PDB file of C-alpha atoms in Angstrom:
ATOM      1  CA  ILE A 756      49.617  56.105  52.025  1.00 95.00           C
ATOM      2  CA  ALA A 757      52.576  58.454  51.724  1.00 95.00           C
ATOM      3  CA  TYR A 758      55.913  58.607  49.913  1.00 95.00           C
ATOM      4  CA  HIS A 759      58.818  58.447  52.365  1.00 93.00           C
ATOM      5  CA  ASP A 760      62.077  57.322  50.762  1.00 94.00           C
ATOM      6  CA  HIS A 761      63.087  60.109  48.384  1.00 96.00           C
ATOM      7  CA  ALA A 762      66.738  59.340  49.065  1.00 97.00           C
ATOM      8  CA  SER A 763      66.683  56.005  47.220  1.00 96.00           C
ATOM      9  CA  VAL A 764      65.130  57.273  44.013  1.00 97.00           C
ATOM     10  CA  ARG A 765      67.350  60.365  44.014  1.00 97.00           C
ATOM     11  CA  ARG A 766      70.402  58.134  44.435  1.00 98.00           C
ATOM     12  CA  ASP A 767      69.298  56.055  41.430  1.00 98.00           C
ATOM     13  CA  LEU A 768      68.633  59.206  39.406  1.00 98.00           C
ATOM     14  CA  ALA A 769      72.107  60.516  40.213  1.00 98.00           C
ATOM     15  CA  ASN A 770      73.677  57.192  39.236  1.00 98.00           C
ATOM     16  CA  LEU A 771      71.827  57.143  35.906  1.00 98.00           C
ATOM     17  CA  LYS A 772      72.745  60.766  35.223  1.00 97.00           C
ATOM     18  CA  ALA A 773      76.419  59.972  35.789  1.00 97.00           C
ATOM     19  CA  ALA A 774      76.266  56.844  33.603  1.00 97.00           C
ATOM     20  CA  ALA A 775      74.481  58.700  30.799  1.00 97.00           C
ATOM     21  CA  ALA A 776      77.046  61.491  30.895  1.00 96.00           C
ATOM     22  CA  ALA A 777      79.940  59.012  30.829  1.00 97.00           C
ATOM     23  CA  ALA A 778      78.442  57.284  27.791  1.00 96.00           C
ATOM     24  CA  ALA A 779      77.654  60.610  26.069  1.00 97.00           C
ATOM     25  CA  VAL A 780      73.978  59.656  25.845  1.00 94.00           C
ATOM     26  CA  GLU A 781      71.792  62.470  24.543  1.00 92.00           C
ATOM     27  CA  GLU A 782      68.653  61.442  26.410  1.00 95.00           C
ATOM     28  CA  ALA A 783      67.639  58.727  28.845  1.00 97.00           C
ATOM     29  CA  PHE A 784      64.401  57.588  30.416  1.00 97.00           C
ATOM     30  CA  PHE A 785      63.777  56.472  33.985  1.00 98.00           C
ATOM     31  CA  THR A 786      60.996  54.072  34.930  1.00 97.00           C
ATOM     32  CA  ALA A 787      58.396  54.342  37.681  1.00 97.00           C
ATOM     33  CA  VAL A 788      55.353  52.227  38.441  1.00 97.00           C
ATOM     34  CA  ALA A 789      51.782  53.226  37.523  1.00 97.00           C
ATOM     35  CA  PRO A 790      48.967  53.476  40.096  1.00 97.00           C
ATOM     36  CA  ALA A 791      47.178  50.497  38.500  1.00 95.00           C
ATOM     37  CA  SER A 792      50.214  48.319  39.172  1.00 94.00           C
ATOM     38  CA  VAL A 793      50.444  49.246  42.859  1.00 93.00           C
ATOM     39  CA  GLY A 794      48.308  47.539  45.471  1.00 84.00           C
ATOM     40  CA  TYR A 795      46.081  45.953  42.846  1.00 81.00           C
ATOM     41  CA  ASP A 796      45.632  42.853  45.014  1.00 83.00           C
ATOM     42  CA  ALA A 797      45.612  44.686  48.332  1.00 87.00           C
ATOM     43  CA  ALA A 798      42.574  45.317  50.500  1.00 88.00           C
ATOM     44  CA  ASN A 799      41.539  48.898  51.255  1.00 93.00           C
ATOM     45  CA  GLU A 800      40.765  49.040  54.965  1.00 93.00           C
ATOM     46  CA  HIS A 801      41.259  52.764  55.482  1.00 96.00           C
ATOM     47  CA  TYR A 802      39.823  54.959  52.734  1.00 97.00           C
ATOM     48  CA  ALA A 803      36.127  55.688  52.311  1.00 97.00           C
ATOM     49  CA  SER A 804      36.064  54.505  48.700  1.00 96.00           C
ATOM     50  CA  GLU A 805      38.096  52.700  46.067  1.00 95.00           C
ATOM     51  CA  ARG A 806      38.563  56.040  44.303  1.00 96.00           C
ATOM     52  CA  ASP A 807      40.032  57.663  47.417  1.00 97.00           C
ATOM     53  CA  TYR A 808      42.372  54.688  47.825  1.00 97.00           C
ATOM     54  CA  VAL A 809      43.623  54.743  44.235  1.00 97.00           C
ATOM     55  CA  PHE A 810      44.060  58.506  44.184  1.00 97.00           C
ATOM     56  CA  ALA A 811      46.048  58.304  47.423  1.00 97.00           C
ATOM     57  CA  ILE A 812      48.425  55.903  45.670  1.00 97.00           C
ATOM     58  CA  ALA A 813      48.650  58.298  42.729  1.00 98.00           C
ATOM     59  CA  LYS A 814      49.352  61.267  45.000  1.00 98.00           C
ATOM     60  CA  ALA A 815      52.271  59.409  46.570  1.00 98.00           C
ATOM     61  CA  LEU A 816      53.642  58.261  43.216  1.00 98.00           C
ATOM     62  CA  ARG A 817      53.456  61.820  41.892  1.00 98.00           C
ATOM     63  CA  GLU A 818      56.367  62.703  44.175  1.00 98.00           C
ATOM     64  CA  GLU A 819      58.535  60.128  42.411  1.00 98.00           C
ATOM     65  CA  TYR A 820      57.316  61.241  38.992  1.00 98.00           C
ATOM     66  CA  LEU A 821      58.284  64.827  39.800  1.00 98.00           C
ATOM     67  CA  ASP A 822      61.716  63.745  41.032  1.00 98.00           C
ATOM     68  CA  VAL A 823      62.333  61.976  37.715  1.00 98.00           C
ATOM     69  CA  HIS A 824      61.178  64.980  35.705  1.00 98.00           C
ATOM     70  CA  LYS A 825      63.189  67.475  37.751  1.00 98.00           C
ATOM     71  CA  ALA A 826      66.301  65.325  37.264  1.00 97.00           C
ATOM     72  CA  GLY A 827      65.973  65.914  33.514  1.00 97.00           C
ATOM     73  CA  PHE A 828      64.961  62.429  32.439  1.00 98.00           C
ATOM     74  CA  VAL A 829      62.020  61.282  30.374  1.00 98.00           C
ATOM     75  CA  LEU A 830      59.599  59.566  32.750  1.00 98.00           C
ATOM     76  CA  GLN A 831      58.484  56.094  31.682  1.00 98.00           C
ATOM     77  CA  VAL A 832      55.438  54.927  33.621  1.00 98.00           C
ATOM     78  CA  ASP A 833      55.366  51.118  33.647  1.00 97.00           C
ATOM     79  CA  ASP A 834      51.950  49.474  33.846  1.00 96.00           C
ATOM     80  CA  ALA A 835      51.821  45.673  33.631  1.00 88.00           C
ATOM     81  CA  VAL A 836      48.689  45.197  35.678  1.00 92.00           C
ATOM     82  CA  LEU A 837      46.390  47.362  33.536  1.00 93.00           C
ATOM     83  CA  ALA A 838      46.429  44.592  30.917  1.00 91.00           C
ATOM     84  CA  ASN A 839      46.833  41.691  33.327  1.00 88.00           C
ATOM     85  CA  MET A 840      43.633  42.452  35.203  1.00 90.00           C
ATOM     86  CA  TYR A 841      41.655  42.181  31.977  1.00 89.00           C
ATOM     87  CA  ASP A 842      41.036  38.427  31.963  1.00 84.00           C
ATOM     88  CA  HIS A 843      40.407  38.416  35.720  1.00 85.00           C
ATOM     89  CA  LEU A 844      37.801  41.204  35.728  1.00 89.00           C
ATOM     90  CA  VAL A 845      36.202  40.517  32.354  1.00 85.00           C
ATOM     91  CA  ALA A 846      35.136  37.196  33.847  1.00 81.00           C
ATOM     92  CA  GLN A 847      32.945  39.282  36.163  1.00 87.00           C
ATOM     93  CA  SER A 848      31.849  41.619  33.357  1.00 91.00           C
ATOM     94  CA  PRO A 849      33.485  43.785  30.676  1.00 90.00           C
ATOM     95  CA  GLN A 850      31.995  46.828  32.408  1.00 93.00           C
ATOM     96  CA  ARG A 851      33.709  45.951  35.677  1.00 94.00           C
ATOM     97  CA  TYR A 852      37.076  45.892  33.943  1.00 94.00           C
ATOM     98  CA  ARG A 853      36.422  49.249  32.254  1.00 95.00           C
ATOM     99  CA  GLU A 854      35.449  50.839  35.560  1.00 96.00           C
ATOM    100  CA  TRP A 855      38.537  49.412  37.267  1.00 95.00           C
ATOM    101  CA  ALA A 856      40.902  50.573  34.497  1.00 96.00           C
ATOM    102  CA  GLU A 857      39.388  54.005  33.881  1.00 97.00           C
ATOM    103  CA  LEU A 858      39.613  54.905  37.561  1.00 97.00           C
ATOM    104  CA  ARG A 859      43.308  54.084  37.594  1.00 97.00           C
ATOM    105  CA  ILE A 860      44.014  55.942  34.365  1.00 98.00           C
ATOM    106  CA  ASP A 861      42.237  58.991  35.776  1.00 98.00           C
ATOM    107  CA  ALA A 862      44.435  58.709  38.857  1.00 98.00           C
ATOM    108  CA  LEU A 863      47.576  58.402  36.715  1.00 98.00           C
ATOM    109  CA  ASN A 864      46.678  61.477  34.687  1.00 98.00           C
ATOM    110  CA  HIS A 865      46.110  63.358  37.934  1.00 98.00           C
ATOM    111  CA  ALA A 866      49.565  62.306  39.140  1.00 98.00           C
ATOM    112  CA  LEU A 867      51.158  63.469  35.878  1.00 98.00           C
ATOM    113  CA  GLU A 868      49.681  66.968  35.920  1.00 98.00           C
ATOM    114  CA  GLY A 869      52.284  69.651  35.270  1.00 97.00           C
ATOM    115  CA  ILE A 870      54.772  67.330  33.568  1.00 98.00           C
ATOM    116  CA  PRO A 871      54.938  68.045  29.811  1.00 98.00           C
ATOM    117  CA  GLU A 872      53.537  65.190  27.743  1.00 98.00           C
ATOM    118  CA  ASP A 873      56.656  65.009  25.597  1.00 97.00           C
ATOM    119  CA  ARG A 874      58.588  64.081  28.756  1.00 98.00           C
ATOM    120  CA  ILE A 875      56.350  61.081  29.509  1.00 98.00           C
ATOM    121  CA  ARG A 876      56.250  57.546  28.060  1.00 98.00           C
ATOM    122  CA  TYR A 877      53.580  55.039  29.049  1.00 98.00           C
ATOM    123  CA  HIS A 878      54.506  51.354  28.893  1.00 97.00           C
ATOM    124  CA  VAL A 879      51.909  48.584  28.904  1.00 96.00           C
ATOM    125  CA  CYS A 880      52.905  44.928  28.950  1.00 89.00           C
ATOM    126  CA  PHE A 881      51.432  41.587  29.971  1.00 83.00           C
ATOM    127  CA  GLY A 882      53.406  40.738  33.059  1.00 70.00           C
ATOM    128  CA  SER A 883      56.254  39.323  30.997  1.00 69.00           C
ATOM    129  CA  TRP A 884      56.767  36.175  33.003  1.00 71.00           C
ATOM    130  CA  HIS A 885      57.366  32.960  31.076  1.00 74.00           C
ATOM    131  CA  VAL A 886      53.891  31.435  30.943  1.00 77.00           C
ATOM    132  CA  PRO A 887      51.624  30.551  27.971  1.00 83.00           C
ATOM    133  CA  HIS A 888      49.830  33.958  28.004  1.00 81.00           C
ATOM    134  CA  VAL A 889      46.705  32.467  26.444  1.00 82.00           C
ATOM    135  CA  ALA A 890      44.466  34.867  28.378  1.00 82.00           C
ATOM    136  CA  ASP A 891      46.222  38.152  27.558  1.00 86.00           C
ATOM    137  CA  ALA A 892      44.037  41.124  26.731  1.00 89.00           C
ATOM    138  CA  GLN A 893      43.898  41.919  23.044  1.00 93.00           C
ATOM    139  CA  LEU A 894      45.366  45.299  22.150  1.00 95.00           C
ATOM    140  CA  GLU A 895      42.174  46.330  20.365  1.00 96.00           C
ATOM    141  CA  ASP A 896      40.240  45.873  23.621  1.00 94.00           C
ATOM    142  CA  ILE A 897      42.446  48.214  25.640  1.00 95.00           C
ATOM    143  CA  VAL A 898      44.019  50.586  23.093  1.00 97.00           C
ATOM    144  CA  ASP A 899      41.529  53.358  23.812  1.00 97.00           C
ATOM    145  CA  LEU A 900      42.423  53.165  27.504  1.00 97.00           C
ATOM    146  CA  ILE A 901      46.131  53.358  26.695  1.00 98.00           C
ATOM    147  CA  LEU A 902      45.633  56.446  24.541  1.00 98.00           C
ATOM    148  CA  LYS A 903      43.759  58.205  27.365  1.00 98.00           C
ATOM    149  CA  VAL A 904      47.004  58.516  29.304  1.00 98.00           C
ATOM    150  CA  ARG A 905      48.443  61.991  28.853  1.00 97.00           C
ATOM    151  CA  ALA A 906      51.808  60.838  27.568  1.00 98.00           C
ATOM    152  CA  GLY A 907      53.836  61.731  24.524  1.00 98.00           C
ATOM    153  CA  ALA A 908      54.708  58.134  23.692  1.00 98.00           C
ATOM    154  CA  TYR A 909      53.147  54.705  24.148  1.00 98.00           C
ATOM    155  CA  SER A 910      55.272  51.572  24.546  1.00 98.00           C
ATOM    156  CA  ILE A 911      53.581  48.255  23.733  1.00 97.00           C
ATOM    157  CA  GLU A 912      54.498  44.611  23.199  1.00 95.00           C
ATOM    158  CA  ALA A 913      54.649  43.777  19.498  1.00 96.00           C
ATOM    159  CA  ALA A 914      57.398  41.199  18.991  1.00 96.00           C
ATOM    160  CA  ASN A 915      56.272  38.140  20.924  1.00 92.00           C
ATOM    161  CA  VAL A 916      54.141  35.534  19.197  1.00 92.00           C
ATOM    162  CA  ARG A 917      51.033  36.348  21.225  1.00 92.00           C
ATOM    163  CA  HIS A 918      50.958  39.997  20.139  1.00 93.00           C
ATOM    164  CA  GLU A 919      53.040  40.376  16.974  1.00 95.00           C
ATOM    165  CA  HIS A 920      49.923  40.279  14.792  1.00 96.00           C
ATOM    166  CA  GLU A 921      48.412  43.281  16.539  1.00 97.00           C
ATOM    167  CA  TRP A 922      49.984  45.810  14.185  1.00 97.00           C
ATOM    168  CA  TYR A 923      46.624  45.595  12.406  1.00 97.00           C
ATOM    169  CA  VAL A 924      45.038  47.592  15.261  1.00 98.00           C
ATOM    170  CA  TRP A 925      46.763  50.717  13.928  1.00 98.00           C
ATOM    171  CA  GLN A 926      44.969  50.277  10.630  1.00 97.00           C
ATOM    172  CA  LYS A 927      41.753  51.039  12.509  1.00 96.00           C
ATOM    173  CA  VAL A 928      42.931  53.234  15.382  1.00 97.00           C
ATOM    174  CA  LYS A 929      44.581  56.560  14.603  1.00 97.00           C
ATOM    175  CA  LEU A 930      47.569  57.496  16.714  1.00 98.00           C
ATOM    176  CA  PRO A 931      46.844  61.049  17.942  1.00 97.00           C
ATOM    177  CA  ALA A 932      48.798  63.813  16.228  1.00 96.00           C
ATOM    178  CA  GLY A 933      52.145  64.523  17.805  1.00 96.00           C
ATOM    179  CA  LYS A 934      52.259  61.214  19.684  1.00 98.00           C
ATOM    180  CA  ILE A 935      54.870  58.487  19.303  1.00 98.00           C
ATOM    181  CA  LEU A 936      54.399  54.722  19.206  1.00 98.00           C
ATOM    182  CA  ILE A 937      57.141  52.530  20.696  1.00 98.00           C
ATOM    183  CA  PRO A 938      56.455  48.980  19.494  1.00 98.00           C
ATOM    184  CA  GLY A 939      58.581  46.189  20.871  1.00 97.00           C
ATOM    185  CA  VAL A 940      60.607  44.810  17.962  1.00 98.00           C
ATOM    186  CA  VAL A 941      62.699  42.409  20.045  1.00 97.00           C
ATOM    187  CA  THR A 942      61.246  40.333  22.857  1.00 94.00           C
ATOM    188  CA  HIS A 943      62.320  39.049  26.251  1.00 91.00           C
ATOM    189  CA  HIS A 944      60.007  36.033  25.815  1.00 88.00           C
ATOM    190  CA  THR A 945      62.460  33.878  23.851  1.00 89.00           C
ATOM    191  CA  THR A 946      66.195  33.268  23.853  1.00 91.00           C
ATOM    192  CA  THR A 947      66.258  33.347  20.046  1.00 95.00           C
ATOM    193  CA  VAL A 948      67.932  36.540  18.874  1.00 97.00           C
ATOM    194  CA  GLU A 949      65.886  38.327  16.230  1.00 98.00           C
ATOM    195  CA  HIS A 950      67.617  38.890  12.895  1.00 98.00           C
ATOM    196  CA  PRO A 951      68.229  42.593  12.167  1.00 98.00           C
ATOM    197  CA  ARG A 952      66.278  42.232   8.918  1.00 98.00           C
ATOM    198  CA  LEU A 953      63.224  41.017  10.838  1.00 98.00           C
ATOM    199  CA  VAL A 954      63.624  43.892  13.270  1.00 98.00           C
ATOM    200  CA  ALA A 955      63.753  46.303  10.331  1.00 98.00           C
ATOM    201  CA  GLU A 956      60.617  44.801   8.789  1.00 98.00           C
ATOM    202  CA  ARG A 957      58.737  45.229  12.053  1.00 98.00           C
ATOM    203  CA  ILE A 958      59.789  48.874  12.322  1.00 98.00           C
ATOM    204  CA  VAL A 959      58.861  49.626   8.713  1.00 98.00           C
ATOM    205  CA  THR A 960      55.436  48.005   9.190  1.00 98.00           C
ATOM    206  CA  PHE A 961      54.610  50.387  12.026  1.00 98.00           C
ATOM    207  CA  ALA A 962      56.158  53.364  10.245  1.00 98.00           C
ATOM    208  CA  LYS A 963      53.865  52.803   7.270  1.00 97.00           C
ATOM    209  CA  LEU A 964      50.856  52.681   9.608  1.00 98.00           C
ATOM    210  CA  VAL A 965      51.477  55.663  11.881  1.00 98.00           C
ATOM    211  CA  GLY A 966      54.192  57.636  10.059  1.00 97.00           C
ATOM    212  CA  ARG A 967      57.943  57.260  10.101  1.00 97.00           C
ATOM    213  CA  GLU A 968      58.394  60.271  12.421  1.00 97.00           C
ATOM    214  CA  SER A 969      56.046  58.675  14.937  1.00 98.00           C
ATOM    215  CA  VAL A 970      57.893  55.406  15.643  1.00 98.00           C
ATOM    216  CA  ILE A 971      60.671  54.591  18.076  1.00 98.00           C
ATOM    217  CA  ALA A 972      61.885  50.998  18.050  1.00 98.00           C
ATOM    218  CA  GLY A 973      61.756  49.407  21.486  1.00 97.00           C
ATOM    219  CA  THR A 974      61.745  46.152  23.393  1.00 96.00           C
ATOM    220  CA  ASP A 975      58.600  44.313  24.441  1.00 94.00           C
ATOM    221  CA  CYS A 976      59.473  44.727  28.110  1.00 90.00           C
ATOM    222  CA  GLY A 977      62.476  44.723  30.404  1.00 87.00           C
ATOM    223  CA  PHE A 978      64.913  41.820  30.368  1.00 85.00           C
ATOM    224  CA  ALA A 979      64.904  41.727  34.194  1.00 76.00           C
ATOM    225  CA  GLN A 980      68.547  41.170  35.029  1.00 64.00           C
ATOM    226  CA  ALA A 981      67.772  41.112  38.746  1.00 63.00           C
ATOM    227  CA  GLN A 982      69.141  38.696  41.293  1.00 60.00           C
ATOM    228  CA  ASP A 983      65.830  36.909  41.753  1.00 63.00           C
ATOM    229  CA  ILE A 984      64.608  36.908  38.137  1.00 67.00           C
ATOM    230  CA  GLN A 985      66.318  36.650  34.776  1.00 72.00           C
ATOM    231  CA  ARG A 986      64.201  36.426  31.641  1.00 80.00           C
ATOM    232  CA  VAL A 987      67.132  35.854  29.317  1.00 85.00           C
ATOM    233  CA  HIS A 988      70.870  35.478  29.886  1.00 88.00           C
ATOM    234  CA  PRO A 989      72.723  38.822  29.815  1.00 89.00           C
ATOM    235  CA  GLN A 990      74.648  37.765  26.695  1.00 93.00           C
ATOM    236  CA  VAL A 991      71.341  37.083  24.930  1.00 93.00           C
ATOM    237  CA  MET A 992      69.971  40.413  26.113  1.00 94.00           C
ATOM    238  CA  TRP A 993      72.906  42.353  24.688  1.00 95.00           C
ATOM    239  CA  ALA A 994      72.740  40.387  21.437  1.00 97.00           C
ATOM    240  CA  LYS A 995      69.061  41.305  21.108  1.00 97.00           C
ATOM    241  CA  LEU A 996      69.833  44.968  21.756  1.00 97.00           C
ATOM    242  CA  GLU A 997      72.586  44.872  19.136  1.00 98.00           C
ATOM    243  CA  SER A 998      70.090  43.390  16.680  1.00 98.00           C
ATOM    244  CA  LEU A 999      67.628  46.136  17.627  1.00 98.00           C
ATOM    245  CA  ALA A1000      70.201  48.823  16.849  1.00 98.00           C
ATOM    246  CA  GLU A1001      71.220  47.241  13.537  1.00 98.00           C
ATOM    247  CA  GLY A1002      67.599  46.690  12.538  1.00 98.00           C
ATOM    248  CA  ALA A1003      66.833  50.336  13.287  1.00 98.00           C
ATOM    249  CA  ARG A1004      69.693  51.377  11.029  1.00 98.00           C
ATOM    250  CA  LEU A1005      68.339  49.203   8.208  1.00 98.00           C
ATOM    251  CA  ALA A1006      64.825  50.563   8.693  1.00 98.00           C
ATOM    252  CA  SER A1007      66.052  54.160   8.718  1.00 97.00           C
ATOM    253  CA  LYS A1008      67.873  53.572   5.455  1.00 97.00           C
ATOM    254  CA  GLU A1009      64.720  52.123   3.896  1.00 97.00           C
ATOM    255  CA  LEU A1010      62.419  54.839   5.227  1.00 97.00           C
ATOM    256  CA  TRP A1011      64.681  57.851   4.695  1.00 95.00           C
ATOM    257  CA  GLY A1012      67.080  56.563   2.058  1.00 91.00           C
ATOM    258  CA  ARG A1013      70.107  57.136   4.225  1.00 75.00           C
TER     259      ARG A1013
END
């Protein structure tokens, strides 16, 4: 396993840098996949152990992570499979899932060495495809694993009907000092556009739990405007993002009085 195509990611980084500059954006993030979400259903026929295999993936991904960091962007590591493997492996045993996940988080942390934590976001979702999601992992069962990742911010799903109630987890689990929580306050799971007042209420709920300085309003996951997959129509996507921005303004006024 080796990383070969630096040209593609560097082209994308240059394009984003130019777009951000044209829009006068102060800061942007660039996404890259986590080791747990690479080759999770592949068969290791080369390395002496599962650990060697996973760490080889992490070593290759580290090259992309470093490219993102050196380009001046915040690195967002996207990890859908960490949560998605829960129901599959827990059926074998809870311990098997923990072993599987902890190995991959160790590998991710190894790949992130040398990149300042405040330049890293870690995103965990549930695959995001339009299915019932009745077997999703509960946040309380994986939150300790999420917080093991050496990142400055943690992005989680919190707006869809399967996970919106999980704000209660932060009543019991303390967000580490200096860290930021990025709860999704609009979701890609429905075409209904959230009202800005609802968005504001969601933000305020989290701000009261972890501190107003420790919350950034986000989306549950990406809206996937790719040729082969589209979770919502682009017009719906932009309407949701407009509602997110307006809701954040309302929440800021309530939390800071301005």
